GROMACS .gro file of C-alpha atoms in nm:
model
  160
    1UNK     CA    1   9.792  10.867  10.110
    2UNK     CA    2   9.737  10.932   9.746
    3UNK     CA    3   9.722  10.632   9.519
    4UNK     CA    4   9.885  10.642   9.196
    5UNK     CA    5   9.955  10.388   8.930
    6UNK     CA    6  10.322  10.354   8.806
    7UNK     CA    7  10.526  10.089   8.652
    8UNK     CA    8  10.825   9.960   8.864
    9UNK     CA    9  11.169   9.866   8.711
   10UNK     CA   10  11.300   9.766   9.063
   11UNK     CA   11  11.049   9.469   9.097
   12UNK     CA   12  11.196   9.154   8.988
   13UNK     CA   13  10.861   9.031   8.878
   14UNK     CA   14  10.802   9.362   8.668
   15UNK     CA   15  11.158   9.329   8.534
   16UNK     CA   16  11.055   9.013   8.362
   17UNK     CA   17  10.751   9.151   8.205
   18UNK     CA   18  10.756   9.276   7.850
   19UNK     CA   19  10.676   9.609   7.712
   20UNK     CA   20  10.315   9.540   7.748
   21UNK     CA   21  10.329   9.593   8.145
   22UNK     CA   22  10.548   9.898   8.093
   23UNK     CA   23  10.282  10.032   7.845
   24UNK     CA   24  10.008   9.957   8.077
   25UNK     CA   25  10.172  10.132   8.371
   26UNK     CA   26  10.261  10.424   8.171
   27UNK     CA   27   9.897  10.441   8.035
   28UNK     CA   28   9.753  10.428   8.375
   29UNK     CA   29   9.981  10.699   8.521
   30UNK     CA   30   9.907  10.911   8.217
   31UNK     CA   31   9.528  10.849   8.211
   32UNK     CA   32   9.501  10.918   8.576
   33UNK     CA   33   9.672  11.251   8.540
   34UNK     CA   34   9.859  11.202   8.876
   35UNK     CA   35  10.167  11.412   8.808
   36UNK     CA   36  10.413  11.124   8.742
   37UNK     CA   37  10.717  11.240   8.571
   38UNK     CA   38  10.730  11.029   8.257
   39UNK     CA   39  10.573  10.736   8.088
   40UNK     CA   40  10.757  10.475   7.882
   41UNK     CA   41  10.564  10.549   7.569
   42UNK     CA   42  10.351  10.874   7.478
   43UNK     CA   43  10.002  10.842   7.621
   44UNK     CA   44   9.842  10.819   7.269
   45UNK     CA   45  10.054  10.501   7.175
   46UNK     CA   46  10.011  10.340   7.519
   47UNK     CA   47   9.635  10.395   7.529
   48UNK     CA   48   9.597  10.194   7.214
   49UNK     CA   49   9.740   9.889   7.381
   50UNK     CA   50   9.549   9.891   7.696
   51UNK     CA   51   9.178   9.797   7.716
   52UNK     CA   52   8.964  10.115   7.856
   53UNK     CA   53   8.794   9.879   8.105
   54UNK     CA   54   9.115   9.796   8.256
   55UNK     CA   55   9.217  10.165   8.287
   56UNK     CA   56   8.867  10.247   8.445
   57UNK     CA   57   8.908   9.962   8.696
   58UNK     CA   58   9.247  10.075   8.799
   59UNK     CA   59   9.111  10.429   8.869
   60UNK     CA   60   8.841  10.281   9.060
   61UNK     CA   61   9.080  10.068   9.273
   62UNK     CA   62   9.312  10.361   9.315
   63UNK     CA   63   9.035  10.599   9.443
   64UNK     CA   64   8.897  10.357   9.696
   65UNK     CA   65   9.237  10.267   9.832
   66UNK     CA   66   9.299  10.639   9.858
   67UNK     CA   67   8.978  10.677  10.051
   68UNK     CA   68   9.055  10.384  10.286
   69UNK     CA   69   9.406  10.519  10.336
   70UNK     CA   70   9.279  10.857  10.441
   71UNK     CA   71   9.004  10.721  10.694
   72UNK     CA   72   9.051  10.905  11.016
   73UNK     CA   73   8.833  10.664  11.197
   74UNK     CA   74   9.039  10.355  11.108
   75UNK     CA   75   9.291  10.280  11.389
   76UNK     CA   76   9.533  10.102  11.141
   77UNK     CA   77   9.551  10.410  10.927
   78UNK     CA   78   9.598  10.650  11.206
   79UNK     CA   79   9.883  10.428  11.349
   80UNK     CA   80  10.028  10.388  10.996
   81UNK     CA   81  10.029  10.765  10.944
   82UNK     CA   82  10.168  10.838  11.282
   83UNK     CA   83  10.457  10.571  11.259
   84UNK     CA   84  10.553  10.699  10.917
   85UNK     CA   85  10.558  11.056  11.042
   86UNK     CA   86  10.785  10.967  11.325
   87UNK     CA   87  11.009  10.801  11.109
   88UNK     CA   88  11.039  11.110  10.888
   89UNK     CA   89  11.109  11.314  11.209
   90UNK     CA   90  11.364  11.070  11.335
   91UNK     CA   91  11.554  11.073  10.997
   92UNK     CA   92  11.526  11.449  11.017
   93UNK     CA   93  11.362  11.443  10.641
   94UNK     CA   94  11.237  11.773  10.511
   95UNK     CA   95  11.042  11.582  10.230
   96UNK     CA   96  10.790  11.308  10.243
   97UNK     CA   97  10.928  10.962  10.179
   98UNK     CA   98  10.925  10.805   9.830
   99UNK     CA   99  10.588  10.671   9.715
  100UNK     CA  100  10.538  10.301   9.799
  101UNK     CA  101  10.498  10.075   9.510
  102UNK     CA  102  10.233   9.809   9.590
  103UNK     CA  103  10.139   9.513   9.386
  104UNK     CA  104   9.759   9.418   9.434
  105UNK     CA  105   9.581   9.091   9.337
  106UNK     CA  106   9.207   9.123   9.336
  107UNK     CA  107   8.986   8.803   9.344
  108UNK     CA  108   8.678   8.775   9.115
  109UNK     CA  109   8.475   8.883   9.408
  110UNK     CA  110   8.656   9.215   9.442
  111UNK     CA  111   8.823   9.096   9.757
  112UNK     CA  112   9.193   9.205   9.757
  113UNK     CA  113   9.360   8.881   9.808
  114UNK     CA  114   9.728   8.951   9.789
  115UNK     CA  115   9.938   9.256   9.845
  116UNK     CA  116  10.311   9.290   9.795
  117UNK     CA  117  10.549   9.590   9.870
  118UNK     CA  118  10.888   9.666  10.005
  119UNK     CA  119  10.890   9.710  10.382
  120UNK     CA  120  10.802  10.041  10.523
  121UNK     CA  121  11.073  10.003  10.800
  122UNK     CA  122  10.889   9.809  11.059
  123UNK     CA  123  10.663   9.511  11.086
  124UNK     CA  124  10.368   9.703  11.223
  125UNK     CA  125  10.339   9.953  10.951
  126UNK     CA  126  10.377   9.676  10.690
  127UNK     CA  127  10.079   9.480  10.868
  128UNK     CA  128   9.877   9.808  10.892
  129UNK     CA  129   9.917   9.886  10.516
  130UNK     CA  130   9.862   9.523  10.412
  131UNK     CA  131   9.544   9.511  10.646
  132UNK     CA  132   9.399   9.845  10.537
  133UNK     CA  133   9.418   9.750  10.153
  134UNK     CA  134   9.280   9.398  10.204
  135UNK     CA  135   9.030   9.448  10.489
  136UNK     CA  136   8.720   9.500  10.261
  137UNK     CA  137   8.635   9.420   9.903
  138UNK     CA  138   8.665   9.673   9.628
  139UNK     CA  139   8.303   9.799   9.507
  140UNK     CA  140   8.344   9.591   9.193
  141UNK     CA  141   8.527   9.277   9.075
  142UNK     CA  142   8.798   9.318   8.832
  143UNK     CA  143   8.735   9.265   8.474
  144UNK     CA  144   8.770   8.899   8.382
  145UNK     CA  145   9.036   8.955   8.116
  146UNK     CA  146   9.243   9.177   8.323
  147UNK     CA  147   9.601   9.101   8.393
  148UNK     CA  148   9.727   9.111   8.762
  149UNK     CA  149   9.875   9.243   8.967
  150UNK     CA  150   9.787   9.599   8.947
  151UNK     CA  151  10.067   9.803   9.044
  152UNK     CA  152  10.006  10.130   9.237
  153UNK     CA  153  10.227  10.401   9.396
  154UNK     CA  154  10.087  10.523   9.719
  155UNK     CA  155  10.210  10.888   9.789
  156UNK     CA  156  10.203  10.973  10.157
  157UNK     CA  157  10.025  11.298  10.240
  158UNK     CA  158   9.958  11.256  10.622
  159UNK     CA  159   9.620  11.404  10.583
  160UNK     CA  160   9.475  11.195  10.868
   0.00000   0.00000   0.00000
């Protein structure tokens, strides 16, 4: 799986947030250079509104999540990939599923304390994703002034 930051308009919580959250998500997507289609604001305007240390932390977290979700030694990761691949085969899909939008809250210790996302289609896959993302702390705590949750898009690549 590849972690990408992206604002969401479908989330009811995100829908109530003002332009700041849209700029933050657009900035993170643009700064990370992860091939997202469009940011709500041009990157130069959006970057001015978001502190660099927030962007750096989102990059750190995204990289760690990507690493954890690609660990072939983790039984939950292997099971998650297998179930999602089987679902694609059952649905006779030629393309990977849409990225999963994940909202993540990180405690001052760096421990992921809360993860929210739309269901992956079955309770076991949901539990596996939640477990992988919250099983260990991030290598650094979030900046004290960083607003949460972080909103990430996890793109499936079945690299396990």
